[in-house]
Amino acid sequence: MVCLNLPPHLRYKLENVYLVGVIPGPREPSLDQVNHLLQPLVDDLLCLWVNGIRLNRTYKFSGGRIVRVALGPLVCDLPAARKTAGFAGHSADLFCSFCRLSRKDISNLVKASWPERSSDQHLHDAKRWKNAKNEGERQKMAMRRGTRWSELLRLTYWDPLKFTVLDAMHNLFLGEFQHHCRVVWG
């Protein structure tokens, strides 16, 4: 994590970066494992957002001040973004993290006709998924609605539709964008 209030030339210096954790391999973690790892971070972020933390003094406030902390964008590859933000995988009927285009309409290339996802509906569906009676029911709901529970959804200010970003390495440097334009779009 980095402090977005710092100027860009300071933001990514090693002394200003907070490593939240490392997910051990060699395999991709399950959704339950991701949520288990996120829970303590979200607990801390909730406290820091609601109550804030009092700093005894800062550069501009010698008498101190209360600061609040919020999680900004989630930047990761697509599979990690889906798990971490509460979206189902690409095999779900509602496969996209940004719209509600159904798998049966996948050949529809008129973007203006794609129904948009809403954060409220995403949260509603995620809560229903979380409260499902068993894993089989959860699986059916995820496949049908394209949504699963994420611990990040406990952060009332955090919007998975606006705050989830596909990282530049996968999008540009590894050629995913070029592949998408040339192969997927033709």
PDB file of C-alpha atoms in Angstrom:
ATOM      1  CA  MET A   1       0.000   0.000   0.000  1.00  0.00           C
ATOM      2  CA  VAL A   2       1.128   3.549  -0.654  1.00  0.00           C
ATOM      3  CA  CYS A   3      -0.038   6.898   0.653  1.00  0.00           C
ATOM      4  CA  LEU A   4      -1.689   8.685  -2.260  1.00  0.00           C
ATOM      5  CA  ASN A   5      -1.325  12.018  -0.425  1.00  0.00           C
ATOM      6  CA  LEU A   6       2.426  11.892  -1.012  1.00  0.00           C
ATOM      7  CA  PRO A   7       3.769  13.437  -4.209  1.00  0.00           C
ATOM      8  CA  PRO A   8       4.479  10.823  -6.906  1.00  0.00           C
ATOM      9  CA  HIS A   9       8.268  11.156  -6.581  1.00  0.00           C
ATOM     10  CA  LEU A  10       8.031  10.124  -2.886  1.00  0.00           C
ATOM     11  CA  ARG A  11       5.045   7.793  -3.018  1.00  0.00           C
ATOM     12  CA  TYR A  12       6.837   4.657  -4.191  1.00  0.00           C
ATOM     13  CA  LYS A  13      10.091   4.990  -2.274  1.00  0.00           C
ATOM     14  CA  LEU A  14      10.702   1.874  -0.211  1.00  0.00           C
ATOM     15  CA  GLU A  15      10.349   3.730   3.103  1.00  0.00           C
ATOM     16  CA  ASN A  16       6.865   4.930   2.063  1.00  0.00           C
ATOM     17  CA  VAL A  17       5.464   1.591   0.890  1.00  0.00           C
ATOM     18  CA  TYR A  18       3.575  -0.682   3.276  1.00  0.00           C
ATOM     19  CA  LEU A  19       3.637  -4.363   2.401  1.00  0.00           C
ATOM     20  CA  VAL A  20       0.305  -5.690   3.641  1.00  0.00           C
ATOM     21  CA  GLY A  21       1.191  -9.313   3.110  1.00  0.00           C
ATOM     22  CA  VAL A  22       2.457 -11.943   0.754  1.00  0.00           C
ATOM     23  CA  ILE A  23       0.194 -14.744  -0.398  1.00  0.00           C
ATOM     24  CA  PRO A  24       2.239 -17.934  -0.434  1.00  0.00           C
ATOM     25  CA  GLY A  25       2.249 -20.158  -3.499  1.00  0.00           C
ATOM     26  CA  PRO A  26       2.678 -22.275  -5.392  1.00  0.00           C
ATOM     27  CA  ARG A  27      -1.037 -22.154  -6.305  1.00  0.00           C
ATOM     28  CA  GLU A  28      -3.518 -19.334  -6.538  1.00  0.00           C
ATOM     29  CA  PRO A  29      -5.355 -18.902  -3.209  1.00  0.00           C
ATOM     30  CA  SER A  30      -9.024 -19.770  -2.882  1.00  0.00           C
ATOM     31  CA  LEU A  31     -11.666 -17.106  -2.314  1.00  0.00           C
ATOM     32  CA  ASP A  32     -11.906 -18.131   1.351  1.00  0.00           C
ATOM     33  CA  GLN A  33      -8.143 -17.769   1.745  1.00  0.00           C
ATOM     34  CA  VAL A  34      -8.167 -14.318   0.123  1.00  0.00           C
ATOM     35  CA  ASN A  35     -11.009 -13.157   2.384  1.00  0.00           C
ATOM     36  CA  HIS A  36      -9.238 -14.609   5.436  1.00  0.00           C
ATOM     37  CA  LEU A  37      -6.110 -12.613   4.556  1.00  0.00           C
ATOM     38  CA  LEU A  38      -8.128  -9.438   3.896  1.00  0.00           C
ATOM     39  CA  GLN A  39     -10.144  -9.565   7.123  1.00  0.00           C
ATOM     40  CA  PRO A  40      -7.512  -8.076   9.509  1.00  0.00           C
ATOM     41  CA  LEU A  41      -6.617  -5.377   6.971  1.00  0.00           C
ATOM     42  CA  VAL A  42     -10.284  -4.443   6.525  1.00  0.00           C
ATOM     43  CA  ASP A  43     -10.780  -4.424  10.317  1.00  0.00           C
ATOM     44  CA  ASP A  44      -7.923  -1.903  10.624  1.00  0.00           C
ATOM     45  CA  LEU A  45      -9.133   0.164   7.667  1.00  0.00           C
ATOM     46  CA  LEU A  46     -12.637   0.357   9.153  1.00  0.00           C
ATOM     47  CA  CYS A  47     -11.242   1.674  12.428  1.00  0.00           C
ATOM     48  CA  LEU A  48      -8.967   4.139  10.624  1.00  0.00           C
ATOM     49  CA  TRP A  49     -11.858   5.376   8.463  1.00  0.00           C
ATOM     50  CA  VAL A  50     -14.504   5.686  11.190  1.00  0.00           C
ATOM     51  CA  ASN A  51     -12.387   6.850  14.149  1.00  0.00           C
ATOM     52  CA  GLY A  52      -9.221   7.995  12.464  1.00  0.00           C
ATOM     53  CA  ILE A  53      -5.927   8.143  14.293  1.00  0.00           C
ATOM     54  CA  ARG A  54      -4.523  11.087  16.194  1.00  0.00           C
ATOM     55  CA  LEU A  55      -1.025  12.166  15.200  1.00  0.00           C
ATOM     56  CA  ASN A  56       0.728  14.202  17.906  1.00  0.00           C
ATOM     57  CA  ARG A  57       2.200  16.580  15.366  1.00  0.00           C
ATOM     58  CA  THR A  58       2.668  16.937  11.654  1.00  0.00           C
ATOM     59  CA  TYR A  59       4.630  19.282   9.445  1.00  0.00           C
ATOM     60  CA  LYS A  60       1.680  21.696   9.127  1.00  0.00           C
ATOM     61  CA  PHE A  61      -0.053  21.001  12.456  1.00  0.00           C
ATOM     62  CA  SER A  62       2.309  21.280  15.430  1.00  0.00           C
ATOM     63  CA  GLY A  63      -0.609  20.629  17.817  1.00  0.00           C
ATOM     64  CA  GLY A  64      -1.417  17.408  16.009  1.00  0.00           C
ATOM     65  CA  ARG A  65      -4.526  16.327  14.156  1.00  0.00           C
ATOM     66  CA  ILE A  66      -6.778  13.381  13.445  1.00  0.00           C
ATOM     67  CA  VAL A  67      -6.224  11.689  10.105  1.00  0.00           C
ATOM     68  CA  ARG A  68      -8.436   9.145   8.424  1.00  0.00           C
ATOM     69  CA  VAL A  69      -7.333   6.343   6.134  1.00  0.00           C
ATOM     70  CA  ALA A  70      -9.188   4.923   3.134  1.00  0.00           C
ATOM     71  CA  LEU A  71      -8.307   2.204   0.665  1.00  0.00           C
ATOM     72  CA  GLY A  72      -8.000   3.566  -2.848  1.00  0.00           C
ATOM     73  CA  PRO A  73      -7.743   1.575  -6.044  1.00  0.00           C
ATOM     74  CA  LEU A  74      -7.188  -2.169  -6.112  1.00  0.00           C
ATOM     75  CA  VAL A  75      -4.507  -2.802  -8.731  1.00  0.00           C
ATOM     76  CA  CYS A  76      -3.872  -6.427  -9.683  1.00  0.00           C
ATOM     77  CA  ASP A  77      -4.241  -8.920 -12.486  1.00  0.00           C
ATOM     78  CA  LEU A  78      -7.722  -9.955 -13.612  1.00  0.00           C
ATOM     79  CA  PRO A  79      -8.087 -13.227 -11.652  1.00  0.00           C
ATOM     80  CA  ALA A  80      -6.897 -11.541  -8.446  1.00  0.00           C
ATOM     81  CA  ALA A  81      -9.136  -8.522  -9.074  1.00  0.00           C
ATOM     82  CA  ARG A  82     -12.194 -10.733  -9.470  1.00  0.00           C
ATOM     83  CA  LYS A  83     -11.542 -12.603  -6.220  1.00  0.00           C
ATOM     84  CA  THR A  84     -10.503  -9.577  -4.215  1.00  0.00           C
ATOM     85  CA  ALA A  85     -13.339  -7.296  -5.362  1.00  0.00           C
ATOM     86  CA  GLY A  86     -16.096  -9.922  -5.195  1.00  0.00           C
ATOM     87  CA  PHE A  87     -16.657 -10.799  -8.832  1.00  0.00           C
ATOM     88  CA  ALA A  88     -17.113 -14.311 -10.176  1.00  0.00           C
ATOM     89  CA  GLY A  89     -14.814 -15.764 -12.805  1.00  0.00           C
ATOM     90  CA  HIS A  90     -15.121 -15.520 -16.572  1.00  0.00           C
ATOM     91  CA  SER A  91     -17.287 -18.662 -16.742  1.00  0.00           C
ATOM     92  CA  ALA A  92     -20.202 -17.002 -14.899  1.00  0.00           C
ATOM     93  CA  ASP A  93     -23.312 -16.008 -16.868  1.00  0.00           C
ATOM     94  CA  LEU A  94     -22.609 -12.359 -15.967  1.00  0.00           C
ATOM     95  CA  PHE A  95     -18.892 -12.634 -16.718  1.00  0.00           C
ATOM     96  CA  CYS A  96     -17.866  -8.973 -16.855  1.00  0.00           C
ATOM     97  CA  SER A  97     -16.819  -6.883 -13.847  1.00  0.00           C
ATOM     98  CA  PHE A  98     -18.182  -3.691 -15.403  1.00  0.00           C
ATOM     99  CA  CYS A  99     -21.435  -4.584 -17.162  1.00  0.00           C
ATOM    100  CA  ARG A 100     -24.256  -7.097 -16.855  1.00  0.00           C
ATOM    101  CA  LEU A 101     -23.935  -8.510 -20.356  1.00  0.00           C
ATOM    102  CA  SER A 102     -25.028 -12.120 -20.266  1.00  0.00           C
ATOM    103  CA  ARG A 103     -22.974 -14.951 -21.703  1.00  0.00           C
ATOM    104  CA  LYS A 104     -25.751 -15.623 -24.247  1.00  0.00           C
ATOM    105  CA  ASP A 105     -25.278 -12.051 -25.556  1.00  0.00           C
ATOM    106  CA  ILE A 106     -21.485 -12.237 -25.748  1.00  0.00           C
ATOM    107  CA  SER A 107     -21.522 -11.535 -29.502  1.00  0.00           C
ATOM    108  CA  ASN A 108     -23.213  -8.158 -28.893  1.00  0.00           C
ATOM    109  CA  LEU A 109     -20.509  -5.589 -29.684  1.00  0.00           C
ATOM    110  CA  VAL A 110     -22.727  -2.510 -29.255  1.00  0.00           C
ATOM    111  CA  LYS A 111     -21.314  -1.192 -25.987  1.00  0.00           C
ATOM    112  CA  ALA A 112     -24.137   1.330 -25.549  1.00  0.00           C
ATOM    113  CA  SER A 113     -26.603  -1.561 -25.227  1.00  0.00           C
ATOM    114  CA  TRP A 114     -24.692  -3.344 -22.456  1.00  0.00           C
ATOM    115  CA  PRO A 115     -26.538  -3.049 -19.132  1.00  0.00           C
ATOM    116  CA  GLU A 116     -24.313  -1.413 -16.520  1.00  0.00           C
ATOM    117  CA  ARG A 117     -23.471  -3.017 -13.207  1.00  0.00           C
ATOM    118  CA  SER A 118     -24.300  -0.953 -10.149  1.00  0.00           C
ATOM    119  CA  SER A 119     -22.416  -0.930  -6.870  1.00  0.00           C
ATOM    120  CA  ASP A 120     -25.654  -1.238  -4.907  1.00  0.00           C
ATOM    121  CA  GLN A 121     -26.724  -4.329  -6.853  1.00  0.00           C
ATOM    122  CA  HIS A 122     -23.226  -5.798  -6.540  1.00  0.00           C
ATOM    123  CA  LEU A 123     -23.304  -5.350  -2.750  1.00  0.00           C
ATOM    124  CA  HIS A 124     -26.835  -6.777  -2.549  1.00  0.00           C
ATOM    125  CA  ASP A 125     -25.857  -9.855  -4.583  1.00  0.00           C
ATOM    126  CA  ALA A 126     -22.631 -10.294  -2.583  1.00  0.00           C
ATOM    127  CA  LYS A 127     -24.533 -10.233   0.716  1.00  0.00           C
ATOM    128  CA  ARG A 128     -26.992 -12.799  -0.637  1.00  0.00           C
ATOM    129  CA  TRP A 129     -24.042 -14.960  -1.703  1.00  0.00           C
ATOM    130  CA  LYS A 130     -22.466 -14.638   1.760  1.00  0.00           C
ATOM    131  CA  ASN A 131     -25.742 -15.587   3.497  1.00  0.00           C
ATOM    132  CA  ALA A 132     -26.464 -18.581   1.247  1.00  0.00           C
ATOM    133  CA  LYS A 133     -27.210 -21.849   3.051  1.00  0.00           C
ATOM    134  CA  ASN A 134     -24.420 -23.917   1.530  1.00  0.00           C
ATOM    135  CA  GLU A 135     -21.555 -23.938  -0.948  1.00  0.00           C
ATOM    136  CA  GLY A 136     -23.721 -25.387  -3.734  1.00  0.00           C
ATOM    137  CA  GLU A 137     -26.168 -22.497  -3.456  1.00  0.00           C
ATOM    138  CA  ARG A 138     -23.269 -20.039  -3.429  1.00  0.00           C
ATOM    139  CA  GLN A 139     -21.826 -21.587  -6.571  1.00  0.00           C
ATOM    140  CA  LYS A 140     -25.175 -21.306  -8.381  1.00  0.00           C
ATOM    141  CA  MET A 141     -25.584 -17.684  -7.299  1.00  0.00           C
ATOM    142  CA  ALA A 142     -22.055 -16.781  -8.392  1.00  0.00           C
ATOM    143  CA  MET A 143     -22.559 -18.396 -11.794  1.00  0.00           C
ATOM    144  CA  ARG A 144     -25.946 -16.713 -12.259  1.00  0.00           C
ATOM    145  CA  ARG A 145     -25.191 -13.219 -10.853  1.00  0.00           C
ATOM    146  CA  GLY A 146     -21.421 -12.937 -11.377  1.00  0.00           C
ATOM    147  CA  THR A 147     -20.908 -11.839  -7.774  1.00  0.00           C
ATOM    148  CA  ARG A 148     -19.334 -13.268  -4.631  1.00  0.00           C
ATOM    149  CA  TRP A 149     -18.549 -11.856  -1.203  1.00  0.00           C
ATOM    150  CA  SER A 150     -15.340  -9.934  -0.578  1.00  0.00           C
ATOM    151  CA  GLU A 151     -14.129  -8.600   2.754  1.00  0.00           C
ATOM    152  CA  LEU A 152     -13.449  -5.289   0.988  1.00  0.00           C
ATOM    153  CA  LEU A 153     -17.216  -4.820   0.665  1.00  0.00           C
ATOM    154  CA  ARG A 154     -17.340  -4.119   4.414  1.00  0.00           C
ATOM    155  CA  LEU A 155     -15.672  -0.788   3.604  1.00  0.00           C
ATOM    156  CA  THR A 156     -18.748   1.381   3.035  1.00  0.00           C
ATOM    157  CA  TYR A 157     -16.864   3.910   0.896  1.00  0.00           C
ATOM    158  CA  TRP A 158     -15.135   1.345  -1.309  1.00  0.00           C
ATOM    159  CA  ASP A 159     -16.741   0.872  -4.721  1.00  0.00           C
ATOM    160  CA  PRO A 160     -15.570  -2.303  -6.488  1.00  0.00           C
ATOM    161  CA  LEU A 161     -16.722  -1.005  -9.879  1.00  0.00           C
ATOM    162  CA  LYS A 162     -14.781   2.252  -9.655  1.00  0.00           C
ATOM    163  CA  PHE A 163     -11.826   1.154  -7.523  1.00  0.00           C
ATOM    164  CA  THR A 164     -10.745  -2.011  -9.361  1.00  0.00           C
ATOM    165  CA  VAL A 165      -8.026  -1.430 -11.944  1.00  0.00           C
ATOM    166  CA  LEU A 166      -6.290  -3.962 -14.186  1.00  0.00           C
ATOM    167  CA  ASP A 167      -2.582  -3.407 -13.623  1.00  0.00           C
ATOM    168  CA  ALA A 168      -0.462  -1.845 -16.344  1.00  0.00           C
ATOM    169  CA  MET A 169       1.957  -4.788 -16.508  1.00  0.00           C
ATOM    170  CA  HIS A 170      -0.764  -7.205 -17.583  1.00  0.00           C
ATOM    171  CA  ASN A 171      -2.695  -4.635 -19.583  1.00  0.00           C
ATOM    172  CA  LEU A 172       0.194  -3.145 -21.555  1.00  0.00           C
ATOM    173  CA  PHE A 173       3.626  -4.658 -20.926  1.00  0.00           C
ATOM    174  CA  LEU A 174       2.638  -8.307 -21.288  1.00  0.00           C
ATOM    175  CA  GLY A 175       0.648  -7.536 -24.405  1.00  0.00           C
ATOM    176  CA  GLU A 176      -2.829  -8.243 -23.049  1.00  0.00           C
ATOM    177  CA  PHE A 177      -4.202  -5.010 -24.486  1.00  0.00           C
ATOM    178  CA  GLN A 178      -2.673  -5.705 -27.886  1.00  0.00           C
ATOM    179  CA  HIS A 179      -3.916  -9.310 -27.757  1.00  0.00           C
ATOM    180  CA  HIS A 180      -7.373  -8.087 -26.780  1.00  0.00           C
ATOM    181  CA  CYS A 181      -7.506  -5.580 -29.643  1.00  0.00           C
ATOM    182  CA  ARG A 182      -6.118  -7.906 -32.311  1.00  0.00           C
ATOM    183  CA  VAL A 183      -7.510 -11.292 -31.313  1.00  0.00           C
ATOM    184  CA  VAL A 184     -10.601 -10.703 -29.180  1.00  0.00           C
ATOM    185  CA  TRP A 185     -11.941  -7.698 -31.090  1.00  0.00           C
ATOM    186  CA  GLY A 186     -10.487  -8.856 -34.431  1.00  0.00           C
TER     187      GLY A 186
END
